[in-house]
Structures are given as structure tokens and as C-alpha cells.
mmCIF file of C-alpha atoms and ligand atoms in Angstrom:
data_model
loop_
_atom_site.group_PDB
_atom_site.id
_atom_site.type_symbol
_atom_site.label_atom_id
_atom_site.label_comp_id
_atom_site.label_asym_id
_atom_site.label_seq_id
_atom_site.Cartn_x
_atom_site.Cartn_y
_atom_site.Cartn_z
ATOM 1 C CA UNK A 860 0.000 0.000 0.000
ATOM 2 C CA UNK A 861 1.349 3.409 -0.911
ATOM 3 C CA UNK A 862 1.629 6.365 1.366
ATOM 4 C CA UNK A 863 -0.393 9.063 -0.324
ATOM 5 C CA UNK A 864 0.208 12.507 1.129
ATOM 6 C CA UNK A 865 -2.818 14.073 -0.577
ATOM 7 C CA UNK A 866 -5.573 11.609 0.150
ATOM 8 C CA UNK A 867 -7.226 10.649 3.431
ATOM 9 C CA UNK A 868 -9.431 7.631 3.909
ATOM 10 C CA UNK A 869 -11.577 6.295 6.696
ATOM 11 C CA UNK A 870 -11.406 2.569 7.230
ATOM 12 C CA UNK A 871 -10.779 -0.408 9.472
ATOM 13 C CA UNK A 872 -8.269 -3.267 9.606
ATOM 14 C CA UNK A 873 -8.668 -6.345 11.825
ATOM 15 C CA UNK A 874 -6.627 -9.481 12.451
ATOM 16 C CA UNK A 875 -7.349 -12.918 13.903
ATOM 17 C CA UNK A 876 -3.894 -13.696 15.336
ATOM 18 C CA UNK A 877 -0.743 -15.192 13.855
ATOM 19 C CA UNK A 878 -0.569 -18.837 12.836
ATOM 20 C CA UNK A 879 2.825 -20.456 13.094
ATOM 21 C CA UNK A 880 1.698 -23.545 11.159
ATOM 22 C CA UNK A 881 -0.144 -23.780 7.883
ATOM 23 C CA UNK A 882 -3.870 -24.339 8.400
ATOM 24 C CA UNK A 883 -4.673 -27.458 6.387
ATOM 25 C CA UNK A 884 -8.258 -27.799 7.524
ATOM 26 C CA UNK A 885 -10.475 -26.044 4.960
ATOM 27 C CA UNK A 886 -13.399 -25.839 7.386
ATOM 28 C CA UNK A 887 -11.196 -23.967 9.822
ATOM 29 C CA UNK A 888 -10.096 -21.525 7.114
ATOM 30 C CA UNK A 889 -13.712 -21.012 6.060
ATOM 31 C CA UNK A 890 -14.805 -20.398 9.656
ATOM 32 C CA UNK A 891 -12.092 -17.767 10.112
ATOM 33 C CA UNK A 892 -13.051 -16.091 6.830
ATOM 34 C CA UNK A 893 -16.736 -15.916 7.757
ATOM 35 C CA UNK A 894 -15.979 -14.537 11.221
ATOM 36 C CA UNK A 895 -13.560 -11.928 9.876
ATOM 37 C CA UNK A 896 -16.089 -10.788 7.274
ATOM 38 C CA UNK A 897 -18.803 -10.360 9.861
ATOM 39 C CA UNK A 898 -16.502 -8.548 12.270
ATOM 40 C CA UNK A 899 -15.143 -6.089 9.746
ATOM 41 C CA UNK A 900 -18.648 -5.297 8.464
ATOM 42 C CA UNK A 901 -19.804 -4.659 12.029
ATOM 43 C CA UNK A 902 -17.009 -2.086 12.344
ATOM 44 C CA UNK A 903 -17.089 -0.544 8.872
ATOM 45 C CA UNK A 904 -20.876 -0.058 8.850
ATOM 46 C CA UNK A 905 -20.515 2.149 11.919
ATOM 47 C CA UNK A 906 -17.808 4.230 10.227
ATOM 48 C CA UNK A 907 -20.059 4.696 7.188
ATOM 49 C CA UNK A 908 -22.815 5.930 9.529
ATOM 50 C CA UNK A 909 -20.458 8.626 10.857
ATOM 51 C CA UNK A 910 -19.823 6.755 14.099
ATOM 52 C CA UNK A 911 -16.425 7.029 15.782
ATOM 53 C CA UNK A 912 -13.342 4.891 15.286
ATOM 54 C CA UNK A 913 -13.661 3.773 18.919
ATOM 55 C CA UNK A 914 -17.203 2.466 18.244
ATOM 56 C CA UNK A 915 -15.946 0.648 15.155
ATOM 57 C CA UNK A 916 -12.999 -1.106 16.805
ATOM 58 C CA UNK A 917 -15.125 -2.113 19.787
ATOM 59 C CA UNK A 918 -17.875 -3.538 17.549
ATOM 60 C CA UNK A 919 -15.447 -5.602 15.479
ATOM 61 C CA UNK A 920 -13.750 -7.021 18.583
ATOM 62 C CA UNK A 921 -17.117 -7.839 20.207
ATOM 63 C CA UNK A 922 -17.992 -9.818 17.098
ATOM 64 C CA UNK A 923 -14.745 -11.832 17.224
ATOM 65 C CA UNK A 924 -14.996 -12.398 20.991
ATOM 66 C CA UNK A 925 -18.586 -13.635 20.673
ATOM 67 C CA UNK A 926 -17.864 -15.914 17.699
ATOM 68 C CA UNK A 927 -15.884 -18.412 19.765
ATOM 69 C CA UNK A 928 -13.639 -18.868 16.716
ATOM 70 C CA UNK A 929 -10.582 -17.021 18.030
ATOM 71 C CA UNK A 930 -8.523 -17.050 21.177
ATOM 72 C CA UNK A 931 -10.584 -14.278 22.758
ATOM 73 C CA UNK A 932 -13.889 -14.063 24.625
ATOM 74 C CA UNK A 933 -15.810 -17.318 24.244
ATOM 75 C CA UNK A 934 -12.951 -18.942 22.291
ATOM 76 C CA UNK A 935 -10.298 -18.226 24.929
ATOM 77 C CA UNK A 936 -7.585 -20.797 25.613
ATOM 78 C CA UNK A 937 -6.918 -22.590 28.903
ATOM 79 C CA UNK A 938 -4.339 -21.862 31.550
ATOM 80 C CA UNK A 939 -2.220 -24.639 33.021
ATOM 81 C CA UNK A 940 -4.965 -24.935 35.696
ATOM 82 C CA UNK A 941 -7.659 -25.455 32.991
ATOM 83 C CA UNK A 942 -9.187 -22.055 33.715
ATOM 84 C CA UNK A 943 -9.800 -19.036 31.487
ATOM 85 C CA UNK A 944 -8.136 -15.674 32.154
ATOM 86 C CA UNK A 945 -8.580 -13.025 29.483
ATOM 87 C CA UNK A 946 -6.898 -9.690 28.748
ATOM 88 C CA UNK A 947 -8.194 -6.835 26.592
ATOM 89 C CA UNK A 948 -7.540 -3.172 25.985
ATOM 90 C CA UNK A 949 -8.843 -0.262 23.981
ATOM 91 C CA UNK A 950 -7.377 3.158 23.179
ATOM 92 C CA UNK A 951 -8.841 6.343 21.747
ATOM 93 C CA UNK A 952 -6.331 8.327 19.696
ATOM 94 C CA UNK A 953 -8.397 11.496 20.028
ATOM 95 C CA UNK A 954 -7.256 12.092 23.610
ATOM 96 C CA UNK A 955 -4.995 9.022 24.129
ATOM 97 C CA UNK A 956 -7.429 7.733 26.759
ATOM 98 C CA UNK A 957 -7.148 4.005 27.348
ATOM 99 C CA UNK A 958 -8.750 1.180 29.305
ATOM 100 C CA UNK A 959 -7.619 -2.351 29.924
ATOM 101 C CA UNK A 960 -8.525 -5.508 31.819
ATOM 102 C CA UNK A 961 -6.336 -8.412 32.848
ATOM 103 C CA UNK A 962 -7.071 -11.905 34.210
ATOM 104 C CA UNK A 963 -10.777 -11.386 33.611
ATOM 105 C CA UNK A 964 -13.153 -14.375 33.866
ATOM 106 C CA UNK A 965 -16.813 -14.975 32.996
ATOM 107 C CA UNK A 966 -17.116 -12.033 30.625
ATOM 108 C CA UNK A 967 -17.923 -12.790 26.992
ATOM 109 C CA UNK A 968 -16.788 -9.356 25.833
ATOM 110 C CA UNK A 969 -13.842 -8.126 27.912
ATOM 111 C CA UNK A 970 -13.436 -5.269 25.411
ATOM 112 C CA UNK A 971 -16.701 -3.731 26.672
ATOM 113 C CA UNK A 972 -15.326 -3.744 30.192
ATOM 114 C CA UNK A 973 -12.057 -2.177 28.995
ATOM 115 C CA UNK A 974 -14.055 0.580 27.280
ATOM 116 C CA UNK A 975 -16.101 1.141 30.435
ATOM 117 C CA UNK A 976 -12.878 1.550 32.448
ATOM 118 C CA UNK A 977 -11.564 4.012 29.866
ATOM 119 C CA UNK A 978 -14.705 6.140 29.805
ATOM 120 C CA UNK A 979 -16.145 5.885 33.322
ATOM 121 C CA UNK A 980 -13.251 5.517 35.771
ATOM 122 C CA UNK A 981 -10.065 7.425 36.556
ATOM 123 C CA UNK A 982 -8.023 4.293 35.889
ATOM 124 C CA UNK A 983 -6.449 2.645 32.884
ATOM 125 C CA UNK A 984 -6.074 -0.962 34.046
ATOM 126 C CA UNK A 985 -8.143 -3.231 36.295
ATOM 127 C CA UNK A 986 -7.208 -6.859 36.869
ATOM 128 C CA UNK A 987 -8.430 -10.049 38.495
ATOM 129 C CA UNK A 988 -11.061 -9.808 41.266
ATOM 130 C CA UNK A 989 -11.435 -6.034 40.977
ATOM 131 C CA UNK A 990 -12.199 -6.291 37.269
ATOM 132 C CA UNK A 991 -14.524 -9.266 37.825
ATOM 133 C CA UNK A 992 -16.442 -7.401 40.546
ATOM 134 C CA UNK A 993 -16.910 -4.433 38.239
ATOM 135 C CA UNK A 994 -18.170 -6.788 35.497
ATOM 136 C CA UNK A 995 -20.686 -8.215 37.971
ATOM 137 C CA UNK A 996 -21.904 -4.743 38.952
ATOM 138 C CA UNK A 997 -22.354 -3.862 35.287
ATOM 139 C CA UNK A 998 -24.227 -7.076 34.501
ATOM 140 C CA UNK A 999 -21.449 -8.261 32.187
ATOM 141 C CA UNK A 1000 -20.689 -11.425 34.119
ATOM 142 C CA UNK A 1001 -22.176 -14.602 32.657
ATOM 143 C CA UNK A 1002 -22.089 -18.341 33.106
ATOM 144 C CA UNK A 1003 -21.633 -19.102 29.411
ATOM 145 C CA UNK A 1004 -19.687 -22.235 28.639
ATOM 146 C CA UNK A 1005 -16.112 -21.329 27.789
ATOM 147 C CA UNK A 1006 -14.574 -24.764 28.186
ATOM 148 C CA UNK A 1007 -15.605 -27.163 25.430
ATOM 149 C CA UNK A 1008 -14.411 -30.520 24.088
ATOM 150 C CA UNK A 1009 -12.137 -28.955 21.510
ATOM 151 C CA UNK A 1010 -10.287 -26.882 24.097
ATOM 152 C CA UNK A 1011 -9.900 -29.909 26.360
ATOM 153 C CA UNK A 1012 -8.556 -31.892 23.393
ATOM 154 C CA UNK A 1013 -5.904 -29.229 22.684
ATOM 155 C CA UNK A 1014 -5.082 -28.989 26.385
ATOM 156 C CA UNK A 1015 -4.626 -32.781 26.645
ATOM 157 C CA UNK A 1016 -2.511 -32.831 23.498
ATOM 158 C CA UNK A 1017 -0.208 -30.103 24.759
ATOM 159 C CA UNK A 1018 0.151 -31.726 28.161
ATOM 160 C CA UNK A 1019 0.794 -35.137 26.532
ATOM 161 C CA UNK A 1020 3.538 -33.656 24.330
ATOM 162 C CA UNK A 1021 5.219 -32.178 27.347
ATOM 163 C CA UNK A 1022 4.938 -35.352 29.432
ATOM 164 C CA UNK A 1023 6.166 -37.526 26.542
ATOM 165 C CA UNK A 1024 9.298 -35.459 26.514
ATOM 166 C CA UNK A 1025 9.619 -35.574 30.302
ATOM 167 C CA UNK A 1026 9.380 -31.791 30.386
ATOM 168 C CA UNK A 1027 6.386 -31.271 32.650
ATOM 169 C CA UNK A 1028 8.495 -29.478 35.235
ATOM 170 C CA UNK A 1029 10.346 -27.377 32.704
ATOM 171 C CA UNK A 1030 8.332 -24.192 32.189
ATOM 172 C CA UNK A 1031 10.474 -23.006 29.296
ATOM 173 C CA UNK A 1032 9.601 -26.162 27.363
ATOM 174 C CA UNK A 1033 5.921 -25.210 27.447
ATOM 175 C CA UNK A 1034 6.842 -22.409 25.089
ATOM 176 C CA UNK A 1035 7.857 -24.733 22.264
ATOM 177 C CA UNK A 1036 4.648 -26.729 22.518
ATOM 178 C CA UNK A 1037 2.069 -24.001 22.652
ATOM 179 C CA UNK A 1038 3.696 -21.393 20.454
ATOM 180 C CA UNK A 1039 1.659 -22.506 17.431
ATOM 181 C CA UNK A 1040 -1.598 -21.273 18.973
ATOM 182 C CA UNK A 1041 -1.803 -17.487 18.892
ATOM 183 C CA UNK A 1042 -5.243 -16.180 17.997
ATOM 184 C CA UNK A 1043 -5.404 -12.855 19.792
ATOM 185 C CA UNK A 1044 -7.729 -10.522 17.911
ATOM 186 C CA UNK A 1045 -7.062 -6.879 17.106
ATOM 187 C CA UNK A 1046 -8.723 -3.969 15.343
ATOM 188 C CA UNK A 1047 -7.614 -0.480 14.300
ATOM 189 C CA UNK A 1048 -9.681 2.197 12.585
ATOM 190 C CA UNK A 1049 -9.800 5.790 11.453
ATOM 191 C CA UNK A 1050 -13.166 7.556 11.179
ATOM 192 C CA UNK A 1051 -14.485 10.309 8.905
ATOM 193 C CA UNK A 1052 -13.240 12.980 11.321
ATOM 194 C CA UNK A 1053 -9.734 11.521 11.287
ATOM 195 C CA UNK A 1054 -9.977 10.067 14.792
ATOM 196 C CA UNK A 1055 -7.971 6.902 15.278
ATOM 197 C CA UNK A 1056 -8.562 3.976 17.675
ATOM 198 C CA UNK A 1057 -7.283 0.517 18.508
ATOM 199 C CA UNK A 1058 -8.632 -2.490 20.423
ATOM 200 C CA UNK A 1059 -7.289 -5.927 21.248
ATOM 201 C CA UNK A 1060 -8.574 -8.982 23.124
ATOM 202 C CA UNK A 1061 -7.202 -12.402 24.008
ATOM 203 C CA UNK A 1062 -7.372 -15.479 26.178
ATOM 204 C CA UNK A 1063 -3.583 -15.134 26.340
ATOM 205 C CA UNK A 1064 -1.348 -18.143 25.887
ATOM 206 C CA UNK A 1065 -2.181 -21.808 26.153
ATOM 207 C CA UNK A 1066 -0.968 -23.299 29.447
ATOM 208 C CA UNK A 1067 0.046 -19.933 30.834
ATOM 209 C CA UNK A 1068 0.460 -19.678 34.563
ATOM 210 C CA UNK A 1069 -2.512 -18.257 36.391
ATOM 211 C CA UNK A 1070 -1.857 -14.552 36.999
ATOM 212 C CA UNK A 1071 0.036 -13.961 33.789
ATOM 213 C CA UNK A 1072 -1.013 -10.862 31.864
ATOM 214 C CA UNK A 1073 0.154 -10.506 28.280
ATOM 215 C CA UNK A 1074 0.582 -7.632 25.875
ATOM 216 C CA UNK A 1075 -3.155 -7.396 25.157
ATOM 217 C CA UNK A 1076 -3.605 -5.899 28.619
ATOM 218 C CA UNK A 1077 -0.653 -3.547 28.334
ATOM 219 C CA UNK A 1078 -1.052 -0.235 26.533
ATOM 220 C CA UNK A 1079 1.982 0.494 24.343
ATOM 221 C CA UNK A 1080 2.735 -3.206 23.891
ATOM 222 C CA UNK A 1081 -0.394 -4.932 22.532
ATOM 223 C CA UNK A 1082 -1.869 -1.725 21.149
ATOM 224 C CA UNK A 1083 -1.441 2.013 20.851
ATOM 225 C CA UNK A 1084 -3.426 4.826 19.223
ATOM 226 C CA UNK A 1085 -2.769 8.534 18.920
ATOM 227 C CA UNK A 1086 -4.342 10.850 16.341
ATOM 228 C CA UNK A 1087 -0.964 12.590 16.076
ATOM 229 C CA UNK A 1088 0.772 9.323 15.098
ATOM 230 C CA UNK A 1089 -1.472 6.431 14.048
ATOM 231 C CA UNK A 1090 -2.540 3.144 15.602
ATOM 232 C CA UNK A 1091 -1.089 -0.333 15.962
ATOM 233 C CA UNK A 1092 -2.198 -3.738 17.318
ATOM 234 C CA UNK A 1093 0.109 -6.666 17.915
ATOM 235 C CA UNK A 1094 -0.388 -10.426 18.090
ATOM 236 C CA UNK A 1095 1.962 -13.226 19.049
ATOM 237 C CA UNK A 1096 4.276 -13.792 21.949
ATOM 238 C CA UNK A 1097 3.037 -11.208 24.456
ATOM 239 C CA UNK A 1098 6.136 -11.172 26.623
ATOM 240 C CA UNK A 1099 8.205 -10.017 23.643
ATOM 241 C CA UNK A 1100 5.736 -7.264 22.728
ATOM 242 C CA UNK A 1101 5.855 -6.023 26.318
ATOM 243 C CA UNK A 1102 9.640 -6.016 26.395
ATOM 244 C CA UNK A 1103 9.813 -4.033 23.139
ATOM 245 C CA UNK A 1104 6.755 -1.827 23.803
ATOM 246 C CA UNK A 1105 6.175 -2.750 20.177
ATOM 247 C CA UNK A 1106 2.987 -0.851 19.359
ATOM 248 C CA UNK A 1107 4.275 2.428 20.768
ATOM 249 C CA UNK A 1108 7.440 1.855 18.738
ATOM 250 C CA UNK A 1109 5.334 1.352 15.580
ATOM 251 C CA UNK A 1110 3.252 4.464 16.290
ATOM 252 C CA UNK A 1111 6.321 6.618 16.899
ATOM 253 C CA UNK A 1112 7.615 5.561 13.489
ATOM 254 C CA UNK A 1113 4.372 6.788 11.913
ATOM 255 C CA UNK A 1114 5.126 10.362 12.975
ATOM 256 C CA UNK A 1115 7.328 10.543 9.876
ATOM 257 C CA UNK A 1116 6.683 7.326 7.975
ATOM 258 C CA UNK A 1117 3.813 5.319 6.503
ATOM 259 C CA UNK A 1118 1.830 2.561 8.191
ATOM 260 C CA UNK A 1119 3.413 0.053 5.852
ATOM 261 C CA UNK A 1120 6.942 1.142 6.770
ATOM 262 C CA UNK A 1121 6.104 1.081 10.502
ATOM 263 C CA UNK A 1122 4.671 -2.439 10.399
ATOM 264 C CA UNK A 1123 7.655 -3.842 8.495
ATOM 265 C CA UNK A 1124 10.224 -2.114 10.684
ATOM 266 C CA UNK A 1125 8.491 -3.243 13.894
ATOM 267 C CA UNK A 1126 8.373 -6.888 12.837
ATOM 268 C CA UNK A 1127 11.952 -6.720 11.625
ATOM 269 C CA UNK A 1128 12.927 -5.522 15.135
ATOM 270 C CA UNK A 1129 10.868 -8.320 16.734
ATOM 271 C CA UNK A 1130 12.490 -10.957 14.514
ATOM 272 C CA UNK A 1131 15.966 -9.571 15.103
ATOM 273 C CA UNK A 1132 15.555 -9.672 18.883
ATOM 274 C CA UNK A 1133 13.438 -12.810 19.342
ATOM 275 C CA UNK A 1134 13.427 -14.815 16.109
ATOM 276 C CA UNK A 1135 10.761 -15.990 13.680
ATOM 277 C CA UNK A 1136 7.218 -17.087 14.502
ATOM 278 C CA UNK A 1137 7.026 -14.590 17.330
ATOM 279 C CA UNK A 1138 4.445 -12.089 16.143
ATOM 280 C CA UNK A 1139 2.568 -9.835 13.804
ATOM 281 C CA UNK A 1140 1.338 -6.266 13.762
ATOM 282 C CA UNK A 1141 -1.285 -4.197 11.956
ATOM 283 C CA UNK A 1142 -0.927 -0.425 11.615
ATOM 284 C CA UNK A 1143 -2.886 2.541 10.337
ATOM 285 C CA UNK A 1144 -1.454 5.992 9.734
ATOM 286 C CA UNK A 1145 -3.052 9.446 9.838
ATOM 287 C CA UNK A 1146 -3.925 9.266 6.143
ATOM 288 C CA UNK A 1147 -5.840 6.023 6.610
ATOM 289 C CA UNK A 1148 -3.208 3.846 4.931
ATOM 290 C CA UNK A 1149 -2.746 0.346 6.313
ATOM 291 C CA UNK A 1150 0.289 -1.766 7.170
ATOM 292 C CA UNK A 1151 0.345 -5.521 7.785
ATOM 293 C CA UNK A 1152 3.418 -7.507 8.775
ATOM 294 C CA UNK A 1153 4.194 -10.783 10.557
ATOM 295 C CA UNK A 1154 7.087 -13.213 10.873
ATOM 296 C CA UNK A 1155 4.845 -16.296 11.035
ATOM 297 C CA UNK A 1156 3.346 -18.694 8.504
ATOM 298 C CA UNK A 1157 0.223 -16.553 8.257
ATOM 299 C CA UNK A 1158 -1.948 -13.919 9.886
ATOM 300 C CA UNK A 1159 -5.591 -13.693 8.800
ATOM 301 C CA UNK A 1160 -6.614 -10.075 8.292
ATOM 302 C CA UNK A 1161 -9.559 -8.209 6.816
ATOM 303 C CA UNK A 1162 -9.639 -4.585 5.746
ATOM 304 C CA UNK A 1163 -11.899 -2.015 4.154
ATOM 305 C CA UNK A 1164 -11.329 1.668 3.530
ATOM 306 C CA UNK A 1165 -13.315 4.398 1.866
ATOM 307 C CA UNK A 1166 -10.928 4.484 -1.092
ATOM 308 C CA UNK A 1167 -12.921 1.754 -2.853
ATOM 309 C CA UNK A 1168 -15.218 0.424 -0.082
ATOM 310 C CA UNK A 1169 -14.169 -3.128 -0.980
ATOM 311 C CA UNK A 1170 -13.478 -5.719 1.696
ATOM 312 C CA UNK A 1171 -10.185 -7.548 1.311
ATOM 313 C CA UNK A 1172 -9.213 -10.699 3.161
ATOM 314 C CA UNK A 1173 -5.687 -12.050 3.441
ATOM 315 C CA UNK A 1174 -4.150 -14.911 5.338
ATOM 316 C CA UNK A 1175 -0.695 -13.466 4.852
ATOM 317 C CA UNK A 1176 0.571 -11.867 1.699
ATOM 318 C CA UNK A 1177 -1.681 -14.227 -0.215
ATOM 319 C CA UNK A 1178 -5.102 -12.863 -0.874
ATOM 320 C CA UNK A 1179 -7.708 -15.399 0.163
ATOM 321 C CA UNK A 1180 -10.802 -13.769 -1.301
HETATM 322 N N1 LIG B 1822 -0.470 -11.819 22.390
HETATM 323 C C1 LIG B 1822 -1.289 -12.418 23.352
HETATM 324 C C2 LIG B 1822 -0.580 -12.858 24.532
HETATM 325 O O1 LIG B 1822 0.605 -13.152 24.493
HETATM 326 O O2 LIG B 1822 -1.202 -12.939 25.550
#
């Protein structure tokens, strides 16, 4: 995508997390495609109706969280204790306000809670029991089934792999076994007024220790948005994003450079420091140009902007529809 100094577009770009292995199951690919299409339409329709970028990113994330098809909301992965602990955050580039939740349970749409924290409290981040209590007060807590047969099958497979190798007491070995499952979801948008926003949500990492919060809960790492710079959302190995403050890095680059440049440079830094199959990033600059980059096998993304109003879906650099 070119960086056009003269033109400005409104639009939205979402991702469904990096995949470190090729998806061979066509049903799975189809399911991801359908979910991405629905989510991006939920966001873009709001932008067309003059709604804000923050409304659009929230709507698209709600759709992905509720689908159960990604590692976020209903689809969230399991901790080593077979529980669910989710992280999410949202940021409004208009005034760089932000809200985030960590270790949240029993909430189908953690992004709604993050937005509530951003708009109705003096805080940025609430975690664990405090966040859960707030969700209960707001009527966001539910007893929906998060743990299904498929999740238990993946859990058992991961644990079996580790035990087969005699590595059950070696925490660093967990990394090699679960690194193929990263489905954090992210969304960035720019509205007709030029306001920029970002949102991200995740169940975190398979077999993570209870209490672990990843980049999706940490502003500057899993996401960043500032009308003066642009917006970015990351996916992949959260600890690395936190250590690099990757999304703030990408946004700072967009002060002078395009979204495309910022995404490539950020992933090149990630790869240089931590190797391949560690992450991906999506970016949007002040002109409404998009950037997409990842160092993994693929990263499903969907995008639409007002330039042509056409939805585009990619799994990586290969267009899938
Ligand atoms: N990127 C999601 C996580 O590491 O939790």
C-alpha cells in the first residue's frame, strides 16, 4: 500500500492472530473467513454511519470475541490450571485515553469492560477480582460455557507432548509446545473525522500460569493509538511485545513514515531480537493507509477503507478472497 500525502481515507483493519503452522483444515479456514467478514462489516458499517473509530474497533472485537472462533472471549484458551483468564484493551487516539482488563473471567466481551474503564473511571487498568467485581456490577458477568471438548482436546494434546518429553516441570519447554496457537484478535480504525482507535482482546497463551497478563492488557505493547501518530495492534508472543513496547514503537515511526513502513520495521525488530514465529502487527497511519506484517506462517486479516469500499481478506501476503 502506498503512502499518499494528498488523500485521506476512513477505514478499518482487523486481524485474527498469527498462525505459526499452515492451516490445512479447509473448514477452519472457512470459519475464520466468515468470522472476519462479519466482524469487519460490524465495524465498517458504523464508520459509514459517521460513528467514531472507537465504536468501530469495539464492535469488530465484540464480534470476534462472541464468535468463539478465536482465542478471545468465548474462544479463549486454557491456563495450566484449565481455567480461562482473558486480557483486553482499547485506546482512543483522540485524547490518548485508554482502558484495559487483565485476568478477567466470565465475561464474553472483555473489550466492553475495557471501554467502560476508559470512559467511566479514573483508571487505565483493572485486573483479576477487581475487574470481575466491576463486570458483575455492570451485569457483564455470565455463566456461558467457555470450556468445550475442543479446548480440552488441545489442552490434553499439549500436556501429553510435554509429558512424553519428560518436560512437565520445565516451564520453558511449554513455550515450544504451545507457540503454534496465537489467535489474539485486534482492530484499528480511522473515522471520517480523522480520529484513530485501537482495540485488542485475548485469552492469552495456552498453558500460561494463572496470573500472567500478556501484551493485550498492556497499553503500548499490545496496542497504541494517537491521532498525532497512528494506531497499531500486535499479536503473538506477548512477553516479547511487552519487552519491546512494540505498538508504541510502531506508532512513533508513523510520525514521519507510513503505516506500511512502521509495520515492516516493527516486525523486523521483533524478529531480530526474538526470532521468527514470534508475532505480527497491523498499523494505520493518519492518512488512513494500512500496514500488515508478521514473521509467522500466516496472519488472517480483513480490511476495508473508503478508497474503494471493498473488503479484502488475506491470510498473509496471499489474498484469500
Ligand atoms: N499476544 C497475546 C498474549 O501473548 O497474551
